[in-house]
C-alpha positions as MATLAB code, in Angstrom:
seq = 'MGDYHFVYKDVEGASTQWDDIQRKLGNLPPKPAPFKPPAFTPAPDEASLPKDKSWIDQKTEDQLEDLEEDPDLDDDRFLEEYRKKRLAELRESAKVARFGSIIPISGSDFVREVSQAPSDVWVVVVLYKEGIPECGVLMQCLEDLATRYPATKFCKIVSTDCIPNYPDRNVPTVLVYNNGAVKANYVGLHSFGRRCTPEGVALVLCQSDAVLNDGQSGSDPSRNAVIEGVRKRFIEKVVTEHEDDDDGSSSD';
ca = [
     126.104   23.067  -73.328;
     123.503   25.687  -74.049;
     119.828   24.953  -74.629;
     119.321   25.272  -78.405;
     115.580   24.587  -78.110;
     114.789   27.857  -76.352;
     112.009   29.831  -78.065;
     111.813   33.554  -77.435;
     108.311   34.873  -76.661;
     107.559   38.557  -76.969;
     105.106   40.493  -74.846;
     101.566   39.178  -75.373;
      99.760   41.121  -78.106;
     102.984   42.500  -79.641;
     103.869   41.807  -83.322;
     106.772   42.481  -85.713;
     106.721   44.928  -88.616;
     106.884   41.947  -90.961;
     103.761   40.444  -89.384;
     101.928   43.755  -89.764;
     102.792   43.862  -93.506;
     101.613   40.276  -93.973;
      98.329   41.042  -92.226;
      97.734   44.013  -94.539;
      98.316   41.705  -97.522;
      95.865   39.188  -96.089;
      98.483   36.491  -95.574;
      97.966   36.368  -91.813;
      94.788   36.461  -89.739;
      93.986   39.636  -87.786;
      95.980   40.100  -84.634;
      94.014   38.976  -81.589;
      93.213   41.639  -79.063;
      95.457   41.555  -75.980;
      93.914   40.058  -72.848;
      92.381   42.661  -70.616;
      91.130   41.562  -67.198;
      87.641   42.751  -66.259;
      87.401   45.755  -64.040;
      87.181   44.923  -60.354;
      83.766   45.579  -58.885;
      83.455   45.190  -55.124;
      80.479   43.275  -53.735;
      77.619   45.613  -52.820;
      77.381   46.529  -49.192;
      73.917   45.589  -47.935;
      73.884   48.640  -45.718;
      74.281   50.861  -48.785;
      71.407   49.284  -50.735;
      68.242   51.386  -51.051;
      65.655   50.382  -48.482;
      62.437   50.123  -50.437;
      59.504   47.739  -50.936;
      61.513   45.213  -52.988;
      64.260   45.215  -50.340;
      61.735   44.217  -47.680;
      60.127   41.556  -49.924;
      63.438   39.671  -49.963;
      63.533   39.327  -46.191;
      62.530   36.216  -44.253;
      60.234   36.292  -41.250;
      63.179   36.290  -38.817;
      64.911   39.104  -40.721;
      61.738   41.186  -40.699;
      61.499   40.779  -36.938;
      65.134   41.928  -36.598;
      64.323   45.053  -38.626;
      62.050   46.200  -35.819;
      65.144   47.760  -34.217;
      66.322   49.423  -37.454;
      66.407   53.223  -36.814;
      66.260   53.961  -40.556;
      62.862   52.320  -40.850;
      61.568   54.336  -37.923;
      62.272   57.441  -39.992;
      60.290   56.057  -42.938;
      56.732   55.389  -41.831;
      55.766   53.734  -45.136;
      58.556   51.139  -44.922;
      57.781   50.396  -41.295;
      54.097   49.854  -42.095;
      55.002   47.714  -45.090;
      57.356   45.654  -42.935;
      54.507   44.916  -40.522;
      52.172   44.055  -43.393;
      54.723   41.744  -45.022;
      55.427   40.026  -41.700;
      51.699   39.425  -41.187;
      51.399   37.956  -44.708;
      54.251   35.518  -44.087;
      52.765   34.406  -40.773;
      49.301   33.962  -42.285;
      50.712   31.971  -45.211;
      52.604   29.676  -42.864;
      49.473   29.198  -40.747;
      47.174   28.399  -43.679;
      49.422   25.997  -45.586;
      49.779   23.630  -42.636;
      48.944   20.228  -44.126;
      49.756   19.250  -47.726;
      49.719   15.450  -47.346;
      47.539   12.617  -46.046;
      48.041   12.182  -42.307;
      47.856    8.575  -41.020;
      45.884    8.317  -37.771;
      44.756    5.562  -35.418;
      41.475    5.073  -33.586;
      42.774    6.865  -30.505;
      43.739    9.884  -32.663;
      40.348   10.286  -34.331;
      38.686   12.651  -31.868;
      41.718   14.925  -31.545;
      42.676   15.017  -35.253;
      39.174   15.006  -36.780;
      36.314   15.833  -34.417;
      38.269   18.511  -32.529;
      39.894   20.122  -35.591;
      39.534   23.952  -35.730;
      36.139   25.133  -36.962;
      37.651   26.797  -40.035;
      39.319   23.556  -41.204;
      37.604   20.961  -43.378;
      38.750   17.393  -42.716;
      38.569   14.596  -45.289;
      38.993   11.126  -43.748;
      39.409    7.974  -45.841;
      38.723    4.552  -44.308;
      40.810    1.961  -46.137;
      42.335   -1.513  -46.017;
      45.735   -2.543  -47.346;
      45.607   -4.904  -50.317;
      42.259   -3.684  -51.680;
      42.874   -2.217  -55.182;
      40.012    0.302  -54.969;
      41.630    1.822  -51.880;
      44.897    2.304  -53.741;
      43.153    4.067  -56.644;
      41.313    6.518  -54.387;
      44.378    7.096  -52.216;
      46.360    8.291  -55.253;
      43.630   10.817  -56.062;
      43.465   12.075  -52.480;
      47.254   12.436  -52.292;
      47.086   14.684  -55.353;
      44.310   16.788  -53.789;
      46.111   17.008  -50.446;
      49.070   18.610  -52.247;
      46.888   21.038  -54.224;
      44.759   22.070  -51.226;
      47.128   22.290  -48.213;
      44.585   24.175  -46.067;
      42.233   21.162  -46.150;
      43.188   18.387  -43.753;
      43.362   14.881  -45.239;
      43.600   11.839  -42.957;
      43.598    8.081  -43.494;
      42.717    5.344  -41.035;
      42.373    1.572  -41.308;
      38.635    0.903  -41.534;
      38.426   -1.630  -38.671;
      40.567    0.607  -36.480;
      37.969    3.348  -36.926;
      34.839    1.158  -36.849;
      35.199   -2.400  -35.471;
      34.053   -5.124  -37.922;
      33.565   -2.558  -40.707;
      32.848   -4.602  -43.886;
      35.598   -4.655  -46.504;
      32.947   -4.295  -49.218;
      32.338   -0.723  -48.005;
      35.929    0.454  -48.377;
      37.144    2.869  -49.387;
      34.814    5.140  -47.441;
      35.310    8.903  -47.272;
      33.963   11.014  -44.389;
      33.921   14.824  -44.564;
      34.014   16.703  -41.249;
      33.706   20.356  -40.335;
      33.278   21.983  -36.939;
      33.082   18.570  -35.264;
      30.194   17.245  -37.402;
      29.935   14.864  -40.360;
      28.960   16.894  -43.438;
      29.070   14.105  -46.040;
      30.054   10.461  -46.513;
      30.845    8.437  -49.621;
      30.864    4.644  -49.487;
      32.786    2.739  -52.146;
      34.880    3.822  -55.094;
      31.800    4.025  -57.345;
      30.746    7.169  -55.433;
      33.392    9.062  -57.406;
      32.341    8.010  -60.912;
      33.227    5.264  -63.340;
      36.728    6.649  -63.849;
      38.176    7.847  -60.551;
      40.385   10.916  -61.103;
      41.568   13.704  -58.762;
      39.338   16.172  -60.618;
      36.306   13.884  -60.340;
      36.887   13.334  -56.625;
      37.269   17.092  -56.106;
      33.939   17.807  -57.803;
      32.166   15.217  -55.641;
      33.677   16.571  -52.419;
      32.563   20.113  -53.313;
      28.983   19.207  -54.265;
      27.478   21.120  -51.362;
      30.341   22.878  -49.547;
      33.734   24.418  -50.276;
      35.576   21.466  -48.741;
      38.805   22.059  -50.648;
      40.897   25.068  -49.665;
      44.212   25.979  -51.295;
      44.929   28.655  -48.719;
      44.839   31.462  -51.293;
      41.180   32.453  -50.959;
      40.962   33.355  -47.291;
      39.289   31.366  -44.534;
      35.936   31.133  -46.348;
      36.656   30.323  -50.030;
      33.788   30.355  -52.505;
      32.498   26.893  -53.412;
      31.836   28.080  -56.955;
      35.406   29.373  -57.274;
      36.800   26.022  -56.119;
      34.599   24.076  -58.544;
      35.492   26.438  -61.398;
      39.189   25.876  -60.673;
      38.713   22.105  -60.651;
      36.827   22.211  -63.959;
      39.554   24.346  -65.526;
      42.249   21.864  -64.486;
      40.116   18.986  -65.775;
      39.748   20.631  -69.198;
      43.480   21.392  -69.331;
      44.248   17.769  -68.478;
      41.938   16.448  -71.212;
      43.468   18.810  -73.793;
      47.009   17.809  -72.762;
      46.200   14.093  -72.990;
      44.581   14.648  -76.414;
      47.669   16.493  -77.666;
      49.933   13.726  -76.355;
      47.830   11.114  -78.191;
      48.074   13.130  -81.426;
      51.851   13.404  -81.079;
      52.134    9.666  -80.472;
      49.987    8.738  -83.483;
      51.829   11.137  -85.835;
      55.218    9.681  -84.884;
      54.240    6.151  -85.960;
];
């Protein structure tokens, strides 16, 4: 027995003369456009791309080193010089941004990690004790600063591991070192103001020297520039908190 449920389908996009008349009279919606696949575009060949400044900027350090053997760059003195400059920038950036967090050390590490640190590196050491709330408050601020200023070395050490019998009433204590010498020390959380914030701690640390270094200002950043940046962030934070309070009060 034949299949009486078969439905004939015409070529996609085709229509009958009757359908065309009905569309002219407005009894049928406009005929949809037939499907047309997008034109095939082959993936660009990297070898055919123009070799210019932006092309070099996209390269990693390893790729830039490989380009040293590229004969095309030898023919273009500008690109070869720019390749060397870009490679030097990447290496310098990797060298400067070498910390970025608080490094835990022990008593036996102190001389190597702090006293013998390179002369161009400022080291901030916090003496702390677990379970003392003031230490936790200051540690949060220093963790924030360690992220913002990766070229400054931040370390933490248990107070009695650094100085035997060091009184708990003196923790947290912050020592600032540079070129093997103590440049400043701050005993107790009160040294950083009534309300301890990352911005407040930053201003105290930079009272006399440019202790904080974000790695963007060279090896000898201006103390005034650092302080100005800290003040700007502090103002932005106050404004943001004020706006958040206004939004919260208006929604009640």
